[in-house]
Coordinates of C-alpha atoms in Angstrom, one line a residue:
Chain A
M1 CA 0.0 0.0 0.0
S2 CA 1.5 3.3 -1.0
L3 CA 0.6 6.6 0.7
T4 CA -0.3 9.8 -1.3
L5 CA 0.0 13.4 -0.4
D6 CA -3.7 13.6 -0.2
D7 CA -3.7 10.9 2.5
I8 CA -1.2 12.9 4.5
K9 CA -3.3 16.0 4.2
R10 CA -6.5 14.2 5.2
V11 CA -4.9 12.7 8.3
A12 CA -3.3 16.0 9.3
N13 CA -6.7 17.6 8.9
L14 CA -8.4 14.9 11.1
A15 CA -5.7 15.4 13.7
C16 CA -6.1 19.2 13.5
I17 CA -2.4 19.7 12.6
E18 CA -1.6 22.6 10.3
T19 CA 0.8 21.4 7.6
S20 CA 2.6 23.4 4.8
E21 CA 3.2 21.7 1.5
T22 CA 6.9 21.1 2.4
E23 CA 6.0 19.6 5.7
A24 CA 3.4 17.4 4.1
T25 CA 5.9 16.2 1.5
N26 CA 8.5 15.4 4.2
A27 CA 5.8 13.6 6.3
L28 CA 5.0 11.6 3.2
I29 CA 8.6 10.4 2.9
H30 CA 8.8 9.5 6.6
L31 CA 5.5 7.7 6.8
S32 CA 6.2 5.8 3.5
D33 CA 9.3 4.5 5.1
I34 CA 7.3 3.2 8.1
F35 CA 4.8 1.7 5.7
N36 CA 7.5 -0.1 3.9
L37 CA 8.7 -1.5 7.1
I38 CA 5.1 -2.7 8.0
E39 CA 4.8 -4.2 4.5
Q40 CA 8.0 -6.1 5.1
M41 CA 6.6 -7.4 8.4
Q42 CA 3.4 -8.4 6.8
A43 CA 5.3 -10.7 4.5
V44 CA 5.9 -13.0 7.5
D45 CA 3.5 -15.9 7.9
T46 CA 1.7 -15.2 11.3
S47 CA -1.3 -17.6 10.7
S48 CA -0.4 -19.7 13.7
V49 CA 0.0 -16.7 16.0
N50 CA -2.9 -15.3 18.0
P51 CA -3.4 -11.6 17.5
M52 CA -2.6 -9.4 20.5
S53 CA -4.1 -6.0 21.2
H54 CA -1.2 -5.0 23.6
S55 CA 2.5 -5.4 23.5
Q56 CA 2.5 -6.9 26.9
D57 CA 1.0 -10.3 27.6
L58 CA -0.8 -9.2 30.7
V59 CA -4.4 -8.6 31.7
Q60 CA -6.2 -5.5 32.9
R61 CA -6.2 -4.9 36.7
L62 CA -9.5 -3.6 37.9
R63 CA -10.3 -1.1 40.7
D64 CA -13.2 -1.5 43.1
D65 CA -16.2 0.8 42.5
M66 CA -15.4 3.3 45.2
V67 CA -15.2 7.1 45.2
T68 CA -11.6 8.0 46.0
E69 CA -11.2 11.5 44.5
S70 CA -12.3 14.7 46.2
D71 CA -13.2 18.0 44.6
Q72 CA -10.0 19.8 43.5
R73 CA -11.7 22.1 41.1
E74 CA -10.0 25.2 42.4
L75 CA -6.6 23.7 42.0
F76 CA -7.2 22.5 38.5
Q77 CA -8.8 25.8 37.4
S78 CA -6.0 27.8 38.8
I79 CA -4.0 26.8 35.6
A80 CA -7.0 27.2 33.2
P81 CA -6.8 30.2 30.9
K82 CA -10.4 31.2 31.5
T83 CA -13.2 30.1 33.8
D84 CA -16.6 31.3 34.9
S85 CA -19.0 30.0 37.5
G86 CA -17.0 26.8 37.8
L87 CA -17.0 26.2 34.0
Y88 CA -13.9 26.0 31.8
L89 CA -14.3 28.6 29.0
V90 CA -13.2 27.8 25.4
P91 CA -13.6 29.6 22.1
K92 CA -17.3 29.3 21.0
V93 CA -18.1 26.0 19.3
L94 CA -21.4 25.0 17.8
E95 CA -21.7 22.1 15.4
Chain B
M1 CA -46.4 1.6 -3.6
Q2 CA -46.1 -0.2 -0.3
W3 CA -43.1 0.8 1.8
E4 CA -41.5 -0.9 4.7
I5 CA -39.7 0.9 7.4
V6 CA -36.5 -0.6 8.8
I7 CA -35.2 0.5 12.2
G8 CA -32.2 -0.4 14.3
L9 CA -31.5 1.3 17.7
E10 CA -28.4 2.3 19.6
V11 CA -29.1 2.8 23.2
H12 CA -26.7 4.5 25.7
T13 CA -27.4 3.4 29.2
Q14 CA -25.6 5.1 32.0
L15 CA -24.4 2.5 34.5
S16 CA -25.3 3.0 38.1
T17 CA -21.8 2.9 39.6
Q18 CA -20.7 5.1 42.4
S19 CA -17.4 6.2 40.7
K20 CA -16.4 6.7 37.0
I21 CA -15.4 4.0 34.6
F22 CA -11.6 5.0 34.7
S23 CA -11.3 7.2 37.7
G24 CA -12.3 7.4 41.4
A25 CA -14.4 10.5 40.9
P26 CA -18.1 10.3 41.9
T27 CA -20.9 10.1 39.2
R28 CA -23.7 11.7 41.2
F29 CA -26.1 13.8 39.1
G30 CA -26.5 17.5 39.7
A31 CA -23.2 18.5 41.4
A32 CA -21.7 21.9 40.9
P33 CA -19.9 22.3 37.6
N34 CA -16.5 20.5 37.5
A35 CA -16.7 19.5 41.2
Q36 CA -16.7 15.8 40.1
A37 CA -14.0 16.0 37.4
C38 CA -10.7 14.7 38.7
A39 CA -7.2 14.8 37.0
V40 CA -8.1 11.6 34.9
D41 CA -11.4 13.1 33.7
I42 CA -10.0 16.4 32.7
A43 CA -7.0 14.6 31.1
L44 CA -4.1 16.2 32.8
P45 CA -0.8 14.9 31.3
G46 CA 0.6 11.8 32.8
V47 CA -2.7 10.3 34.2
L48 CA -3.7 6.7 33.4
P49 CA -7.1 5.1 33.3
V50 CA -7.9 2.2 35.7
L51 CA -11.0 0.2 34.9
N52 CA -13.9 0.0 37.3
H53 CA -14.9 -3.5 38.4
G54 CA -18.5 -2.4 38.9
A55 CA -18.8 -1.2 35.4
V56 CA -17.6 -4.5 33.9
E57 CA -19.8 -6.5 36.2
R58 CA -22.9 -4.5 35.1
A59 CA -22.0 -5.2 31.4
I60 CA -21.7 -8.9 32.2
R61 CA -25.2 -8.8 34.0
F62 CA -26.7 -7.3 30.9
G63 CA -25.0 -9.8 28.6
L64 CA -26.3 -12.8 30.6
S65 CA -29.8 -11.4 30.8
V66 CA -30.1 -11.2 27.0
G67 CA -28.4 -14.5 26.4
A68 CA -25.3 -13.0 24.8
K69 CA -21.7 -14.2 24.6
I70 CA -19.4 -12.5 27.1
N71 CA -16.1 -11.9 25.2
S72 CA -12.8 -12.6 27.0
P73 CA -10.5 -11.0 26.3
S74 CA -12.4 -7.8 25.6
I75 CA -10.5 -4.9 24.2
F76 CA -10.7 -1.1 24.8
A77 CA -10.1 1.2 21.9
R78 CA -9.6 4.9 21.3
K79 CA -12.2 6.7 19.3
N80 CA -10.6 9.9 18.0
Y81 CA -12.3 13.2 17.5
F82 CA -11.9 16.8 18.6
Y83 CA -14.5 18.6 20.7
P84 CA -13.8 20.6 23.8
D85 CA -16.0 18.5 26.1
L86 CA -13.7 15.5 25.2
P87 CA -10.5 16.7 26.9
K88 CA -8.2 13.8 25.9
G89 CA -9.1 14.2 22.1
Y90 CA -10.4 10.6 22.1
Q91 CA -13.1 8.7 23.9
I92 CA -12.2 5.3 25.4
S93 CA -14.7 2.9 23.9
Q94 CA -14.7 -0.6 22.5
Y95 CA -14.4 -1.5 18.8
E96 CA -13.2 -5.1 18.3
L97 CA -14.2 -7.6 21.0
P98 CA -16.8 -5.6 23.0
V99 CA -17.8 -7.2 26.4
V100 CA -21.2 -8.3 25.1
A101 CA -21.7 -10.0 21.7
G102 CA -25.0 -10.9 20.3
G103 CA -28.1 -11.8 22.4
S104 CA -31.7 -10.9 21.9
V105 CA -34.7 -9.2 23.5
K106 CA -38.3 -10.3 23.2
I107 CA -40.8 -7.5 22.8
Q108 CA -44.6 -7.3 23.0
V109 CA -46.0 -4.9 20.5
G110 CA -49.5 -3.3 20.5
G111 CA -52.1 -2.8 23.1
A112 CA -54.5 -5.2 24.8
G113 CA -56.3 -7.3 22.2
N114 CA -54.0 -6.9 19.2
Q115 CA -50.7 -7.7 20.8
Y116 CA -48.0 -9.7 19.2
E117 CA -44.5 -10.9 20.2
K118 CA -41.2 -10.4 18.3
T119 CA -37.6 -11.1 19.0
I120 CA -35.1 -8.3 18.3
R121 CA -31.5 -9.5 17.9
L122 CA -28.7 -7.5 19.5
T123 CA -25.5 -6.9 17.6
R124 CA -23.4 -6.1 20.7
A125 CA -23.1 -4.0 23.8
H126 CA -19.9 -2.3 24.7
L127 CA -18.4 -0.2 27.5
E128 CA -17.4 3.4 27.0
E129 CA -16.9 6.7 28.8
D130 CA -19.4 9.6 28.4
A131 CA -18.1 13.0 27.3
G132 CA -18.6 16.3 29.3
K133 CA -21.2 18.9 28.6
S134 CA -20.8 22.1 26.5
L135 CA -22.9 25.0 27.5
H136 CA -23.4 27.3 24.5
E137 CA -25.2 30.0 26.3
D138 CA -23.2 33.2 26.4
F139 CA -20.2 33.1 28.7
Q140 CA -18.3 36.2 27.7
G141 CA -18.8 35.1 24.1
M142 CA -17.3 31.8 24.8
T143 CA -18.5 28.2 25.4
G144 CA -18.6 26.8 29.0
I145 CA -17.4 23.3 29.6
D146 CA -18.6 21.1 32.5
L147 CA -16.6 17.9 32.8
N148 CA -18.6 16.2 35.6
R149 CA -20.2 13.8 33.1
A150 CA -16.8 13.1 31.5
G151 CA -15.8 9.5 32.3
T152 CA -19.3 8.4 33.5
P153 CA -19.7 4.7 32.5
L154 CA -22.0 3.9 29.6
L155 CA -23.1 0.6 28.1
E156 CA -24.0 1.2 24.5
I157 CA -26.4 -1.4 23.3
V158 CA -26.7 -1.9 19.5
S159 CA -29.6 -3.8 17.9
E160 CA -29.8 -5.3 14.5
P161 CA -32.2 -3.6 12.0
D162 CA -35.0 -5.9 13.1
M163 CA -37.8 -3.4 13.8
R164 CA -40.4 -2.5 11.2
S165 CA -42.4 0.3 12.7
S166 CA -42.1 3.1 15.3
D167 CA -44.3 0.9 17.6
E168 CA -41.8 -1.9 17.5
A169 CA -39.0 0.5 18.1
V170 CA -40.7 2.0 21.1
A171 CA -41.6 -1.4 22.4
F172 CA -38.0 -2.5 22.1
A173 CA -36.7 0.7 23.8
K174 CA -39.3 0.2 26.6
S175 CA -38.3 -3.4 27.0
L176 CA -34.6 -2.5 27.3
H177 CA -35.4 0.3 29.7
S178 CA -37.4 -2.0 32.0
L179 CA -34.6 -4.7 31.7
V180 CA -31.7 -2.5 32.7
R181 CA -33.7 -1.2 35.7
W182 CA -34.8 -4.8 36.6
I183 CA -31.2 -6.1 36.7
D184 CA -30.1 -2.9 38.5
I185 CA -27.5 -1.7 36.2
C186 CA -29.0 1.7 35.3
D187 CA -31.5 4.0 37.0
G188 CA -33.2 4.6 33.7
N189 CA -33.8 8.3 34.4
M190 CA -34.4 9.7 30.9
Q191 CA -34.6 13.4 32.0
E192 CA -31.1 13.1 33.5
G193 CA -29.9 11.4 30.3
S194 CA -29.3 8.0 31.9
F195 CA -31.0 6.3 28.9
R196 CA -30.8 7.8 25.5
C197 CA -31.6 6.4 22.0
D198 CA -30.2 6.9 18.5
A199 CA -32.4 5.5 15.7
N200 CA -31.2 4.3 12.4
V201 CA -34.1 4.6 9.9
S202 CA -34.4 3.5 6.3
V203 CA -37.2 2.5 4.0
R204 CA -37.6 0.0 1.2
L205 CA -40.3 -1.4 -1.1
L206 CA -42.2 -4.1 0.7
G207 CA -40.8 -7.4 -0.3
S208 CA -37.4 -6.2 -1.1
D209 CA -34.6 -7.8 0.7
R210 CA -32.1 -5.0 0.2
L211 CA -31.7 -2.4 2.9
G212 CA -32.3 1.2 1.9
T213 CA -29.9 4.1 2.7
R214 CA -30.2 5.0 6.3
C215 CA -30.2 8.1 8.3
E216 CA -29.2 8.2 12.0
I217 CA -31.3 10.3 14.3
K218 CA -29.4 11.3 17.4
N219 CA -30.2 11.8 21.1
L220 CA -33.8 10.9 21.5
N221 CA -34.4 11.1 25.2
S222 CA -38.1 10.1 25.5
F223 CA -40.2 7.3 24.0
R224 CA -42.6 9.8 22.5
F225 CA -39.8 11.6 20.7
L226 CA -38.5 8.3 19.5
E227 CA -41.9 7.4 18.0
K228 CA -42.5 10.8 16.5
A229 CA -38.9 11.2 15.1
I230 CA -39.1 7.8 13.4
N231 CA -42.5 8.5 11.9
Y232 CA -41.4 11.9 10.6
E233 CA -38.1 10.5 9.2
A234 CA -39.8 7.5 7.4
R235 CA -42.4 9.9 5.9
R236 CA -39.6 12.2 4.7
Q237 CA -37.7 9.4 3.1
I238 CA -40.7 7.9 1.4
E239 CA -41.7 11.3 -0.1
I240 CA -38.2 11.8 -1.5
L241 CA -38.2 8.3 -3.0
E242 CA -41.7 8.6 -4.5
D243 CA -40.6 11.9 -6.1
G244 CA -37.7 10.0 -7.7
G245 CA -35.0 11.3 -5.4
T246 CA -32.4 9.4 -3.5
I247 CA -31.7 9.4 0.3
R248 CA -28.4 10.9 1.5
Q249 CA -26.7 8.9 4.3
E250 CA -26.4 11.4 7.2
T251 CA -26.8 12.1 10.9
R252 CA -30.0 14.1 11.7
L253 CA -31.3 15.8 14.8
Y254 CA -34.9 15.7 16.0
D255 CA -36.5 19.0 16.8
S256 CA -39.3 18.3 19.2
D257 CA -40.7 21.8 19.0
K258 CA -41.2 21.6 15.2
N259 CA -41.6 17.8 15.1
E260 CA -39.1 17.3 12.3
T261 CA -35.6 16.0 11.8
R262 CA -32.9 18.0 10.1
T263 CA -29.4 17.4 8.9
M264 CA -26.6 17.5 11.5
R265 CA -23.8 16.2 9.3
S266 CA -23.7 14.3 6.0
K267 CA -21.6 11.3 5.2
E268 CA -19.0 13.4 3.3
D269 CA -17.9 15.2 6.4
A270 CA -18.6 12.2 8.7
Q271 CA -15.9 11.7 11.2
D272 CA -13.2 9.1 10.6
Y273 CA -12.7 8.1 14.2
R274 CA -9.4 6.1 13.6
Y275 CA -10.1 3.5 16.2
F276 CA -7.2 1.7 17.6
P277 CA -6.5 -0.4 20.8
D278 CA -5.8 1.8 23.7
P279 CA -2.2 1.2 24.8
D280 CA -3.1 2.5 28.3
L281 CA -5.4 -0.4 28.9
L282 CA -4.4 -4.0 28.8
P283 CA -6.9 -6.6 27.5
L284 CA -9.8 -7.3 29.9
A285 CA -10.0 -10.9 31.0
I286 CA -13.3 -12.2 32.3
S287 CA -13.1 -15.5 33.9
E288 CA -15.8 -18.3 33.8
D289 CA -15.9 -18.0 37.6
W290 CA -16.7 -14.3 37.5
I291 CA -19.4 -14.9 34.8
N292 CA -20.9 -17.8 36.9
H293 CA -20.9 -15.7 40.0
V294 CA -22.8 -12.9 38.2
R295 CA -25.2 -15.4 36.9
T296 CA -26.1 -16.7 40.4
M297 CA -26.7 -13.1 41.5
L298 CA -29.1 -12.3 38.6
P299 CA -32.8 -11.8 39.7
Q300 CA -35.5 -13.8 37.9
L301 CA -35.9 -12.0 34.6
P302 CA -39.1 -10.1 33.6
E303 CA -39.7 -12.4 30.7
V304 CA -39.9 -15.4 33.0
R305 CA -42.1 -13.6 35.5
R306 CA -44.4 -12.6 32.7
S307 CA -45.0 -16.1 31.5
N308 CA -45.5 -17.2 35.1
Y309 CA -48.3 -14.6 35.5
I310 CA -50.0 -16.0 32.4
T311 CA -49.8 -19.6 33.4
E312 CA -50.2 -19.3 37.2
Y313 CA -52.7 -16.4 37.5
G314 CA -54.4 -16.7 34.1
L315 CA -53.6 -13.1 33.2
S316 CA -53.6 -11.9 29.6
S317 CA -50.3 -11.4 27.9
Y318 CA -50.9 -7.6 27.9
D319 CA -51.7 -7.5 31.6
A320 CA -48.7 -9.7 32.5
G321 CA -46.5 -7.3 30.4
V322 CA -47.8 -4.2 32.2
L323 CA -47.3 -5.8 35.7
T324 CA -43.7 -6.8 34.9
S325 CA -42.7 -3.4 33.5
S326 CA -40.7 -2.9 36.6
K327 CA -39.5 -5.0 39.5
E328 CA -41.3 -2.7 41.9
M329 CA -44.6 -3.1 40.0
A330 CA -44.2 -6.9 39.9
S331 CA -43.5 -7.0 43.6
Y332 CA -46.5 -4.8 44.4
F333 CA -48.7 -7.2 42.4
E334 CA -47.3 -10.3 43.9
R335 CA -47.6 -9.0 47.5
T336 CA -51.3 -8.1 46.8
V337 CA -52.2 -11.3 45.1
E338 CA -50.4 -13.4 47.8
L339 CA -53.1 -12.3 50.2
L340 CA -55.9 -12.8 47.7
P341 CA -54.8 -15.7 45.5
A342 CA -58.2 -16.5 44.1
Q343 CA -58.7 -13.0 42.8
A344 CA -55.6 -12.4 40.6
K345 CA -57.4 -10.8 37.8
L346 CA -59.3 -8.4 40.1
C347 CA -55.9 -7.5 41.7
A348 CA -54.3 -7.0 38.2
N349 CA -57.2 -4.8 37.1
W350 CA -57.1 -2.6 40.1
I351 CA -53.3 -2.1 40.1
M352 CA -53.3 -1.4 36.4
S353 CA -56.2 1.1 36.4
E354 CA -56.8 2.6 39.9
V355 CA -53.4 2.4 41.4
N356 CA -51.4 3.1 38.2
G357 CA -53.8 5.9 37.2
R358 CA -53.6 7.6 40.5
L359 CA -49.7 7.3 40.6
H360 CA -49.5 8.7 37.1
K361 CA -51.8 11.6 38.0
E362 CA -49.7 12.5 41.0
S363 CA -46.3 11.8 39.2
L364 CA -45.5 9.2 41.9
D365 CA -43.5 6.0 41.5
I366 CA -45.1 2.7 42.7
A367 CA -42.5 2.5 45.5
Q368 CA -44.1 5.8 46.8
C369 CA -47.7 4.5 46.7
P370 CA -49.5 5.5 49.9
V371 CA -51.7 2.4 49.7
T372 CA -49.8 -0.8 50.6
P373 CA -50.4 -4.1 48.9
A374 CA -51.8 -5.5 52.2
Q375 CA -54.2 -2.6 52.4
L376 CA -55.3 -3.0 48.8
S377 CA -55.8 -6.7 49.1
L378 CA -58.2 -6.0 52.1
L379 CA -60.2 -3.6 50.0
L380 CA -60.4 -6.1 47.2
L381 CA -61.4 -8.8 49.6
R382 CA -64.4 -6.6 50.5
V383 CA -65.3 -6.2 46.8
S384 CA -65.1 -10.0 46.2
D385 CA -67.0 -11.0 49.3
G386 CA -69.8 -8.5 48.3
T387 CA -69.4 -6.2 51.3
I388 CA -69.1 -3.2 48.9
S389 CA -69.6 -2.7 45.2
G390 CA -66.8 -2.0 42.8
K391 CA -68.0 1.6 42.5
T392 CA -68.0 2.2 46.3
A393 CA -64.5 0.6 46.4
K394 CA -63.2 3.4 44.3
D395 CA -64.4 5.9 47.0
V396 CA -62.9 3.8 49.8
F397 CA -59.7 3.6 47.8
D398 CA -59.7 7.4 47.5
A399 CA -60.0 7.6 51.3
M400 CA -57.2 5.0 51.7
W401 CA -55.0 7.1 49.3
R402 CA -55.4 10.1 51.7
I403 CA -54.5 7.6 54.5
E404 CA -57.8 8.1 56.3
C405 CA -58.3 5.6 59.2
N406 CA -54.7 4.5 58.6
G407 CA -55.6 3.3 55.2
D408 CA -57.7 0.4 56.7
A409 CA -60.5 -0.4 54.3
D410 CA -62.7 -2.0 56.9
L411 CA -62.6 1.0 59.2
I412 CA -63.3 3.4 56.3
I413 CA -66.3 1.3 55.1
E414 CA -67.6 1.3 58.7
S415 CA -67.1 4.9 59.5
K416 CA -68.7 6.1 56.3
G417 CA -71.5 3.5 56.4
L418 CA -70.7 2.2 53.0
K419 CA -71.6 -1.4 53.6
Q420 CA -73.7 -2.8 50.8
I421 CA -77.2 -3.7 51.9
S422 CA -77.4 -7.4 51.4
D423 CA -80.6 -7.9 53.6
M424 CA -83.1 -8.8 50.9
S425 CA -86.1 -7.7 52.9
E426 CA -84.7 -4.2 53.3
I427 CA -84.1 -3.9 49.6
E428 CA -87.5 -5.4 48.9
K429 CA -89.2 -2.8 51.1
L430 CA -87.4 0.0 49.3
I431 CA -88.4 -1.2 45.9
D432 CA -92.0 -1.6 46.9
D433 CA -92.0 2.0 48.1
I434 CA -90.5 3.2 44.8
L435 CA -92.9 1.2 42.6
A436 CA -95.8 2.6 44.7
A437 CA -94.5 6.2 44.2
N438 CA -93.9 5.9 40.5
P439 CA -97.1 4.4 38.8
Q440 CA -96.3 6.2 35.5
Q441 CA -93.0 4.5 35.1
V442 CA -94.4 1.2 36.0
S443 CA -97.1 1.5 33.3
D444 CA -94.5 2.8 30.8
Y445 CA -92.4 -0.2 31.5
H446 CA -95.3 -2.5 30.9
S447 CA -96.0 -0.8 27.6
G448 CA -92.5 -1.8 26.6
K449 CA -90.4 1.3 27.4
E450 CA -87.0 0.0 28.6
K451 CA -86.0 3.6 29.6
A452 CA -88.6 3.4 32.4
F453 CA -86.9 0.4 33.9
N454 CA -83.5 2.2 34.0
S455 CA -85.1 5.1 35.7
L456 CA -86.5 2.9 38.4
V457 CA -83.1 1.2 39.0
G458 CA -81.6 4.6 39.3
Q459 CA -84.1 5.7 41.9
A460 CA -83.5 2.5 43.9
M461 CA -79.7 3.0 43.8
K462 CA -80.2 6.6 44.9
A463 CA -82.5 5.7 47.7
T464 CA -79.8 3.3 49.0
K465 CA -77.0 5.8 48.4
G466 CA -75.3 3.3 46.1
K467 CA -75.1 0.7 48.9
A468 CA -77.5 -1.8 47.3
N469 CA -75.9 -4.5 45.1
P470 CA -77.0 -3.3 41.6
S471 CA -77.5 -6.8 40.2
Q472 CA -79.7 -7.7 43.1
V473 CA -81.7 -4.6 42.6
N474 CA -82.1 -5.4 38.9
D475 CA -83.3 -9.0 39.6
L476 CA -85.7 -7.9 42.3
L477 CA -87.2 -5.1 40.2
K478 CA -87.7 -7.4 37.3
K479 CA -89.3 -10.0 39.5
K480 CA -91.7 -7.4 41.1
L481 CA -92.6 -5.9 37.8
A482 CA -93.3 -9.2 36.2
G483 CA -95.3 -10.4 39.2

């Protein structure tokens, strides 16, 4: 599978990363290298190997359903750019 | 042209845990903004999610109650999109290997008399975290963000496109709503957003086996809106197709004020969520032991209870359905009928009409009913043994509701002198007096005017202040007039 410049621009757009033409072209070269490596790996026959979703062969530890956090709003909001009536304020968004 | 509507539902149920799905912050509704959003919920750098045992257990409970497969391992994935009420820039959800796979729910569609049963297949149910809330009212020209809801555990239940009318969709949503409350995994509070539906709607020519292009209607938070939105949307699609147009696949919003749906976003700018396994969360292993333990803790399901009511008490399928709509309702019915086993139908009728009607009128829950099952069964005993008529019983019930005489039916009947006159001689004397006082009606009756008879019955009931048994009065009057 080969990557196109359009793919790069689309992914950059989805990730909300502004990219210039040169940056996009550079990214295309880097990502294509990675894709080539993936292609090389995909040539290996793995039909007898179970797929893993995580690099470590461990299982998830669970926590008991208990409230352990207290209200630290004031502390958290002390580093927020703008707040009002306990709300974080962000530039206006409407879908 | 005959059209068929095809509907699939996605239902978000908020799980009734104390703490959030990946953090120890509380989930209580109605707290001050951001007072329940901890470092994990607001996604400060360096924090890690730790999965809540209670959320997984509730998902297993659901899976077992719909006969689904519980996946182990089950995998968490990142669903990537940008919105300020999603501080991480992704939602932790499940994509491949959700906790619950498959299963089905039986629904009863239609009212008393024309009811039919249908099985709706489930595709899956997966765990995920809720997002925060954006407040678009004017805050210095900006949007306000409350992250209290961020990280609240949700179970998203996805059905197959098995429903063919808004009635079936509503019946399915109601069935699910009653089930998740029955098995105690969700409080079902729709006003607070604990149970919200998205509907996928498409239409096709009757007989066709190909699905039409669907539209998804988002965030329907009442059964009435669900029904109206589907009906509107199906009509809209049929009109377009009959005019020779084509349906665009898109996400639509239902506007309840205007009763219409409108485009929210079309497929072209639909999000590409770029799901991938969340490296912060290891695979979830659910042991057979755990599953078996959850199975033993599961209450008897409404479906089983329903068929018991039909076979044990001879109730209709419809009545049994209403009485098993919630665990509290079923328990109220059972505690009433326990004391009056021979009168199950009478108990069922009274609970469904008088008790339910009154609760509804006063916006009360059955758990808050001022008349206890024991008190109700005493009242119904007095109806069945002929002490009072069904009509008088409604007055007594009214007094019981106001907790007069401690809600004791016997004391109320006594103190208000409502006992039915069963002494025949007393009634006979009354009727003789009425016949003597109304020669005109008597002769009218004899000349074939039915109306005259009703007027005489009415007078007799009035004279006894409703305390005479109406059928006895009827019989006696007929006998006297004939003789």
